Short mmCIF file of C-alpha atoms in Angstrom, two decimals:
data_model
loop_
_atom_site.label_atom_id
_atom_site.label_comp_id
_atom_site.label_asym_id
_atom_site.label_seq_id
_atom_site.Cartn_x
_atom_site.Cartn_y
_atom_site.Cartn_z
CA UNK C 126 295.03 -8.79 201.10
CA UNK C 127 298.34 -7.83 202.46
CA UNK C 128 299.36 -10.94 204.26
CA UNK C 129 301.98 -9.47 206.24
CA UNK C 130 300.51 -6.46 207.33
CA UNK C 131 297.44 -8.43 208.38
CA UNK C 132 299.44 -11.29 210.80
CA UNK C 133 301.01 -8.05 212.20
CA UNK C 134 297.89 -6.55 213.07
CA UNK C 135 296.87 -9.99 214.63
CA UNK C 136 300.08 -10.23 217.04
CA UNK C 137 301.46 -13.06 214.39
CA UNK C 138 304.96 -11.20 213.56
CA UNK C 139 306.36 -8.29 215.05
CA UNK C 140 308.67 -5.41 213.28
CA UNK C 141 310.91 -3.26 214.82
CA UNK C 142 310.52 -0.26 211.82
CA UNK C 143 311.78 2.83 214.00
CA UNK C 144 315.22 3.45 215.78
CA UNK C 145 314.23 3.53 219.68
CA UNK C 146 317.63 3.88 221.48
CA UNK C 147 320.66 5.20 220.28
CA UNK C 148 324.47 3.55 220.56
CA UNK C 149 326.71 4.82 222.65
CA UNK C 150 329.92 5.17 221.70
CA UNK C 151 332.68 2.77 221.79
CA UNK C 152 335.35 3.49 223.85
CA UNK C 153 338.61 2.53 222.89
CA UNK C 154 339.84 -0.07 225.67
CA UNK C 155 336.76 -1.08 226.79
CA UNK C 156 337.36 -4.57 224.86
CA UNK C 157 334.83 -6.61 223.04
CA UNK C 158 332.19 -8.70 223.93
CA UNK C 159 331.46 -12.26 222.61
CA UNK C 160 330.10 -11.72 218.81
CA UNK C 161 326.84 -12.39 217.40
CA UNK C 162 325.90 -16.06 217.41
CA UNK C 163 324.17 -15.72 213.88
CA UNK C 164 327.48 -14.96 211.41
CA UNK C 165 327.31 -17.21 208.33
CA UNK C 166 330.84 -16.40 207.25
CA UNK C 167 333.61 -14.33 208.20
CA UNK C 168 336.64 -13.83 206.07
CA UNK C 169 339.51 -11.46 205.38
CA UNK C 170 337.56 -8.39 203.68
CA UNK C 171 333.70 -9.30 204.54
CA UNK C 172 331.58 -10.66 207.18
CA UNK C 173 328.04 -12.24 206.63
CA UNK C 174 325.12 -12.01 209.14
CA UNK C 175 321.66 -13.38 209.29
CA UNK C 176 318.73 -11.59 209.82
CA UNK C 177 317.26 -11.40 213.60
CA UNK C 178 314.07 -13.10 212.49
CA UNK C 179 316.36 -16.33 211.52
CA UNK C 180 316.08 -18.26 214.28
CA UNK C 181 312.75 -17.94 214.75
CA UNK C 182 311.87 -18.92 210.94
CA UNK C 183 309.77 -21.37 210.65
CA UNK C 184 307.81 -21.20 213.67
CA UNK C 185 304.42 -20.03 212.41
CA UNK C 186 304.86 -23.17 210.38
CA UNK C 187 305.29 -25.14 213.33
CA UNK C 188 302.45 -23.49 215.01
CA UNK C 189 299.66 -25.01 212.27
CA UNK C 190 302.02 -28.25 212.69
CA UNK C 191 300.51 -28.42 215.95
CA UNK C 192 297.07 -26.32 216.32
CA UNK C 193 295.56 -27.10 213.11
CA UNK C 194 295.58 -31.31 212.94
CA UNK C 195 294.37 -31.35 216.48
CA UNK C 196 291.41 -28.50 215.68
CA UNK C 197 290.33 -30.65 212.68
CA UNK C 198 290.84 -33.96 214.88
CA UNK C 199 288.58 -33.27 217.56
CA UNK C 200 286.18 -31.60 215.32
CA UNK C 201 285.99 -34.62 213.04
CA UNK C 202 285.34 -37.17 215.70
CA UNK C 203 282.90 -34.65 217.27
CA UNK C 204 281.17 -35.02 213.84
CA UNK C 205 281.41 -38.97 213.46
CA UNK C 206 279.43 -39.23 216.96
CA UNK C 207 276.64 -36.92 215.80
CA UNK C 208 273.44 -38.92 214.53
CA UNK C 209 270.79 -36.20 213.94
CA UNK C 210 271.02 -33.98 210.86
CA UNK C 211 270.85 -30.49 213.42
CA UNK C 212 273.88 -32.18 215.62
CA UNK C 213 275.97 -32.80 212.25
CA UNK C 214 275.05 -29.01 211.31
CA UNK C 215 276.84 -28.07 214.87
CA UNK C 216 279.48 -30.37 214.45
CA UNK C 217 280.41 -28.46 210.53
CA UNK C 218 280.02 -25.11 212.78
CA UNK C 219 282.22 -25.61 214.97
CA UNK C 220 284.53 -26.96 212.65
CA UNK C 221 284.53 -24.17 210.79
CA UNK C 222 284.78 -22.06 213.58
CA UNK C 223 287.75 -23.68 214.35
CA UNK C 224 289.29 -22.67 211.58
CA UNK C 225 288.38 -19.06 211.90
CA UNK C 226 290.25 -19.04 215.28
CA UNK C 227 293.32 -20.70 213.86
CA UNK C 228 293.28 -19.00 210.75
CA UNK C 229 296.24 -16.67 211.80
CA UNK C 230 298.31 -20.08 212.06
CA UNK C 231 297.76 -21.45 208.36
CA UNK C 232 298.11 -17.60 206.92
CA UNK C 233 301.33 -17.09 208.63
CA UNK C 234 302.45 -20.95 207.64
CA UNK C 235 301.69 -19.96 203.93
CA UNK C 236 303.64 -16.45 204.36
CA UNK C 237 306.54 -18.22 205.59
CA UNK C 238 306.83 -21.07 203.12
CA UNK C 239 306.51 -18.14 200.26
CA UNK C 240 308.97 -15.40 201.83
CA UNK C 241 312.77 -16.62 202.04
CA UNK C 242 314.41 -18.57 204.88
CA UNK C 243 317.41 -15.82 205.69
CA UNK C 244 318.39 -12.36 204.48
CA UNK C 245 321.73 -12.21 204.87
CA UNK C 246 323.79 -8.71 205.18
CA UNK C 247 327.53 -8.33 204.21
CA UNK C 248 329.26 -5.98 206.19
CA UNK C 249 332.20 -5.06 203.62
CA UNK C 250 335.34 -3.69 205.19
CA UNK C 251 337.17 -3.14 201.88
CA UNK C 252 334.85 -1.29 200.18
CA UNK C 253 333.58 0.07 203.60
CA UNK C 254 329.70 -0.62 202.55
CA UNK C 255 326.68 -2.67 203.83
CA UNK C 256 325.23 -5.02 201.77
CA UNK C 257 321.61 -6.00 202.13
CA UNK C 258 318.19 -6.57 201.43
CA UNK C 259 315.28 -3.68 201.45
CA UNK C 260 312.65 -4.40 204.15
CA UNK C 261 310.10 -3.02 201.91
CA UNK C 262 310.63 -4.58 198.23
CA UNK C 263 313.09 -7.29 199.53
CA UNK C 264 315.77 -6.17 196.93
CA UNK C 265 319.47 -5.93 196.64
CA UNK C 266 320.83 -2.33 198.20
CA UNK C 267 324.51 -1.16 199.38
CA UNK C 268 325.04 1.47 201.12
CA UNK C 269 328.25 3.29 202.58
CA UNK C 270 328.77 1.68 206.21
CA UNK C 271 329.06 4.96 207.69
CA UNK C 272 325.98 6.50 205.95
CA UNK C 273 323.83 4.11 207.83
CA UNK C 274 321.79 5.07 211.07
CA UNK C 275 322.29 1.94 213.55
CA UNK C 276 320.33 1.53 216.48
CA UNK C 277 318.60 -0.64 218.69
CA UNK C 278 314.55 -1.14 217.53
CA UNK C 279 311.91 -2.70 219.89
CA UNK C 280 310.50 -5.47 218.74
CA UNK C 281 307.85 -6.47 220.44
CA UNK C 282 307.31 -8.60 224.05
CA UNK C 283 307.25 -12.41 224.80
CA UNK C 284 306.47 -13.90 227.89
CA UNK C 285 309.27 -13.02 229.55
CA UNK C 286 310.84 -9.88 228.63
CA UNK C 287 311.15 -7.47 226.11
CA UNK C 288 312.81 -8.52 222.33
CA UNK C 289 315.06 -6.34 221.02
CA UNK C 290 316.79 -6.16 217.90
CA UNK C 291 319.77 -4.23 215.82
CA UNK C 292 318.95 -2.24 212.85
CA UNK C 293 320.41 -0.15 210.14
CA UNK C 294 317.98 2.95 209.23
CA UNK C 295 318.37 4.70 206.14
CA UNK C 296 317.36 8.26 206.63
CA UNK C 297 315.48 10.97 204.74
CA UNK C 298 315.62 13.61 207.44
CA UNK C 299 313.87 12.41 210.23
CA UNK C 300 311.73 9.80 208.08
CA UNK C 301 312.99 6.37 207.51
CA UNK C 302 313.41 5.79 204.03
CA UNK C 303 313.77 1.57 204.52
CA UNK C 304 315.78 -0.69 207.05
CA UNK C 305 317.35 -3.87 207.21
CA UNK C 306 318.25 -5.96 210.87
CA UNK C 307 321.10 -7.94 211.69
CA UNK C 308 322.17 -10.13 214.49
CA UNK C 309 320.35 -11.65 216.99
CA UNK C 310 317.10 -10.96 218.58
CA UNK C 311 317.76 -10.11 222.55
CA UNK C 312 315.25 -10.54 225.43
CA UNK C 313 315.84 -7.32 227.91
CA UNK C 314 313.46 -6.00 230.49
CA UNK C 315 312.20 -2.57 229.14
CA UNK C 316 314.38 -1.13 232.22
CA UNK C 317 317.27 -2.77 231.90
CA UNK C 318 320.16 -1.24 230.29
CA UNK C 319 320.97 -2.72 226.31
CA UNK C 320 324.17 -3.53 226.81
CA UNK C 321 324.49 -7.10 225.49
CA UNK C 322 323.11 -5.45 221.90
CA UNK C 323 325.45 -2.67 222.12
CA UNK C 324 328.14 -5.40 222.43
CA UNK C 325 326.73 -7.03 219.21
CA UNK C 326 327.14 -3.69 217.37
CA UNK C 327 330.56 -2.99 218.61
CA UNK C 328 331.83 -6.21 217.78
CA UNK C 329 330.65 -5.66 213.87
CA UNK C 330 331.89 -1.79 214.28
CA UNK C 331 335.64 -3.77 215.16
CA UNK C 332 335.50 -5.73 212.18
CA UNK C 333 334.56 -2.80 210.12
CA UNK C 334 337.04 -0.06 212.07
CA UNK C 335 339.25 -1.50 214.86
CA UNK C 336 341.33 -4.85 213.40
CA UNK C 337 343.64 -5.12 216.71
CA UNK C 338 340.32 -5.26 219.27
CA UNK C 339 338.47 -7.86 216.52
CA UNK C 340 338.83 -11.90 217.26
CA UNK C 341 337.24 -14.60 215.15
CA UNK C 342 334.32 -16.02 216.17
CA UNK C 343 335.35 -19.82 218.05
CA UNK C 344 331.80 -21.30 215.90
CA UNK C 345 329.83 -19.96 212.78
CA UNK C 346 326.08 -20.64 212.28
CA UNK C 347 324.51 -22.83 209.54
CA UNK C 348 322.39 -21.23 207.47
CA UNK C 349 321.19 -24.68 206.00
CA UNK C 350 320.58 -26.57 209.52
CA UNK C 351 320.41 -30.16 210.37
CA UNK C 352 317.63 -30.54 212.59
CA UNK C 353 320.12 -30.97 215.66
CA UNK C 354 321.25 -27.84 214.46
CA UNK C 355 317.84 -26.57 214.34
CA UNK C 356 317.20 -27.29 217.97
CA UNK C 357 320.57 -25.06 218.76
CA UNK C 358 319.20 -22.32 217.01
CA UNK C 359 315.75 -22.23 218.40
CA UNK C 360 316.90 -22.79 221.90
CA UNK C 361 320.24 -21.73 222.76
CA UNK C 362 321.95 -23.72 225.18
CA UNK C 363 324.41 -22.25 228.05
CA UNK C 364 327.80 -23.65 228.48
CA UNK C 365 329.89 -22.62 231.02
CA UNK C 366 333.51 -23.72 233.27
CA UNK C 367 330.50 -24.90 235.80
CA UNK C 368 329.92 -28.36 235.24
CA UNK C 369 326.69 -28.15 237.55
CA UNK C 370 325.49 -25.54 235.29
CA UNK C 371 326.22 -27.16 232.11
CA UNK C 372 324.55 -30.69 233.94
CA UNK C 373 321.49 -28.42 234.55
CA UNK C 374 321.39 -26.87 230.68
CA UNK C 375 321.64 -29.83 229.49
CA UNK C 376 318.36 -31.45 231.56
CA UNK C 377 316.77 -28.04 230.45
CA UNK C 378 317.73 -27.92 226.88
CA UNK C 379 316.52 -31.87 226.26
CA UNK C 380 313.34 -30.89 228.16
CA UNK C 381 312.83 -27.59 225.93
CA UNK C 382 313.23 -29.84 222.67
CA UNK C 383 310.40 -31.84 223.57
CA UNK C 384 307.86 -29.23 223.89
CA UNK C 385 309.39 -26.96 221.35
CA UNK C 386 309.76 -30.01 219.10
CA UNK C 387 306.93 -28.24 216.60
CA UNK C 388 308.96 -25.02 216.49
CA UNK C 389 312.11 -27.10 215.55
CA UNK C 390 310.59 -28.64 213.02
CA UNK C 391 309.22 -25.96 211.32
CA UNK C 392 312.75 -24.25 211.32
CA UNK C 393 314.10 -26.96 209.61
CA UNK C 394 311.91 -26.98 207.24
CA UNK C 395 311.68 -23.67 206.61
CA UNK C 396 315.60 -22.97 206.55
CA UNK C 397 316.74 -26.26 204.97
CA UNK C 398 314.19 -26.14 202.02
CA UNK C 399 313.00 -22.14 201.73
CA UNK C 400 314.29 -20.06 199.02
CA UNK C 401 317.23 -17.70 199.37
CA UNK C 402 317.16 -13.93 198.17
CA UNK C 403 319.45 -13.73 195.06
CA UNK C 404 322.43 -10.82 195.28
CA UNK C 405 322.87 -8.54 191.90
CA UNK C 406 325.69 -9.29 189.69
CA UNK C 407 327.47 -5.90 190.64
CA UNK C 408 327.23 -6.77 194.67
CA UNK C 409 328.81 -10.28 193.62
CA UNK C 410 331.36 -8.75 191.23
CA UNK C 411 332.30 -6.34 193.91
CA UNK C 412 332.31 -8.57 196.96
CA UNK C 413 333.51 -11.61 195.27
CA UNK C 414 331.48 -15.18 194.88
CA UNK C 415 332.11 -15.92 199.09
CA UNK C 416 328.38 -13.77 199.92
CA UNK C 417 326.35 -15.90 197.51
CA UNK C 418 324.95 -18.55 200.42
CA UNK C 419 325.04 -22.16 198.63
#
């Protein structure tokens, strides 16, 4: 069975595998945005990104954290008070049927403890390529920067709004050939214009084409997390010259770690201890040792 494809068809993970809207086009003097809050490194000739599934790694994990004890708890005890050989039969039942319902949680668990916590992309401004891993075999590729289709994908909907991602597309005509994302997932109602991901774009496209409009970033992400760190990547706080707002993100964000505590735990997990995809000698020897995440 096809793991991945099946937790897809249940709602478990969501793909964005087909370019939806196109860029615009930067316009010189516009000015850029603030950068994407999930760049590894940043140096004189390269850039690294994570994926825009990174920060929410870990949290199918997290889910069978928290379902799956309880499920077996209250099913257990259900069984311990049953005297009568046909009441134990119900109580196995309905344990088992608990399990059926949940079984989403422990697949996707096992499919993220086996896939690898990050894969990062190198946007190379020296040799003017992309760097990255295939989103069908998971392998090495490079590619020419400007050979690469980038767009904004749909991802799929939370509760709230609308996720949206950035992708590159290789193309055979009208057919993608294979993809790779980058950046950071974005919630947008389906209305609203995409500007904050065009902004996330435009700030790479500086990096790669504009050095005057291009300012470091004032933080970099961990790749390897703490679990403080953890909680900053799962839920993003929002700091401000207000110090009423930042008072009130700060209430929020505390509250948030509480009952998000499984998700942040399963992040850490997942990102501190996970494997890491493994670049090909003749990316490193053309990039230099910097890309290889220790």
């Amino acid at each position: 069975m096809n793991i991945e494809k099946y937790l897809r068809v249940t709602g478990m993970i969501k793909k964005g595998e087909y370019p939806d809207i196109e860029i615009p086009v930067f316009k010189e003097g516009e000015g850029i945005k603030s950068p994407p809050q999930s760049i590894f490194y940043i140096g004189k000739s390269h850039m690294i990104l994570g994926d825009t599934d990174f920060r929410e790694r870990g949290r199918l994990l997290g889910a069978s954290f928290l379902y799956v004890p309880v499920i077996v708890t209250l099913c257990s005890i259900f069984a311990y008070f049953m005297f009568s050989a046909q009441e134990y039969f119900y109580a196995v039942f309905s344990f088992f049927f608990a399990i059926f319902v949940f079984h989403p949680f422990i697949l996707g668990a096992w499919f993220e403890v086996k896939k690898d916590s990050v894969y990062p992309v190198v946007f190379n401004r020296e040799t003017s390529k992309v760097y990255f891993f295939s989103n069908k075999d998971y392998q090495p590729k490079e590619m020419p920067w400007q050979d690469c289709l980038y767009a904004v994908a749909y991802k799929g909907r939370s509760i709230m709004a609308c996720q949206y991602e950035l992708r590159g597309f290789l193309m055979d005509g009208h057919r993608v050939e294979d993809s790779f994302s980058f950046g950071d997932t974005v919630l947008e109602m389906k209305e609203a214009p995409k500007n904050e991901v065009f902004y996330l774009f435009y700030y790479i496209q500086a990096f790669m084409e504009y050095d005057d409009q291009f300012e470091q970033p004032p933080k970099l992400m961990s790749w390897r997390p703490s679990l403080s760190e953890s909680a900053r990547h799962t839920i993003p706080r929002l700091i401000t010259d207000n110090s009423t707002i930042n008072f009130l993100s700060t209430v929020f964000y505390r509250s948030m770690c509480v009952f998000f505590s499984w998700q942040i735990l399963g992040h850490y997990l997942i990102c501190r201890y996970g494997k890491i995809p493994q670049w090909s000698q003749e990316i490193i020897d053309e990039c230099g040792e910097d890309i290889v995440l220790k």
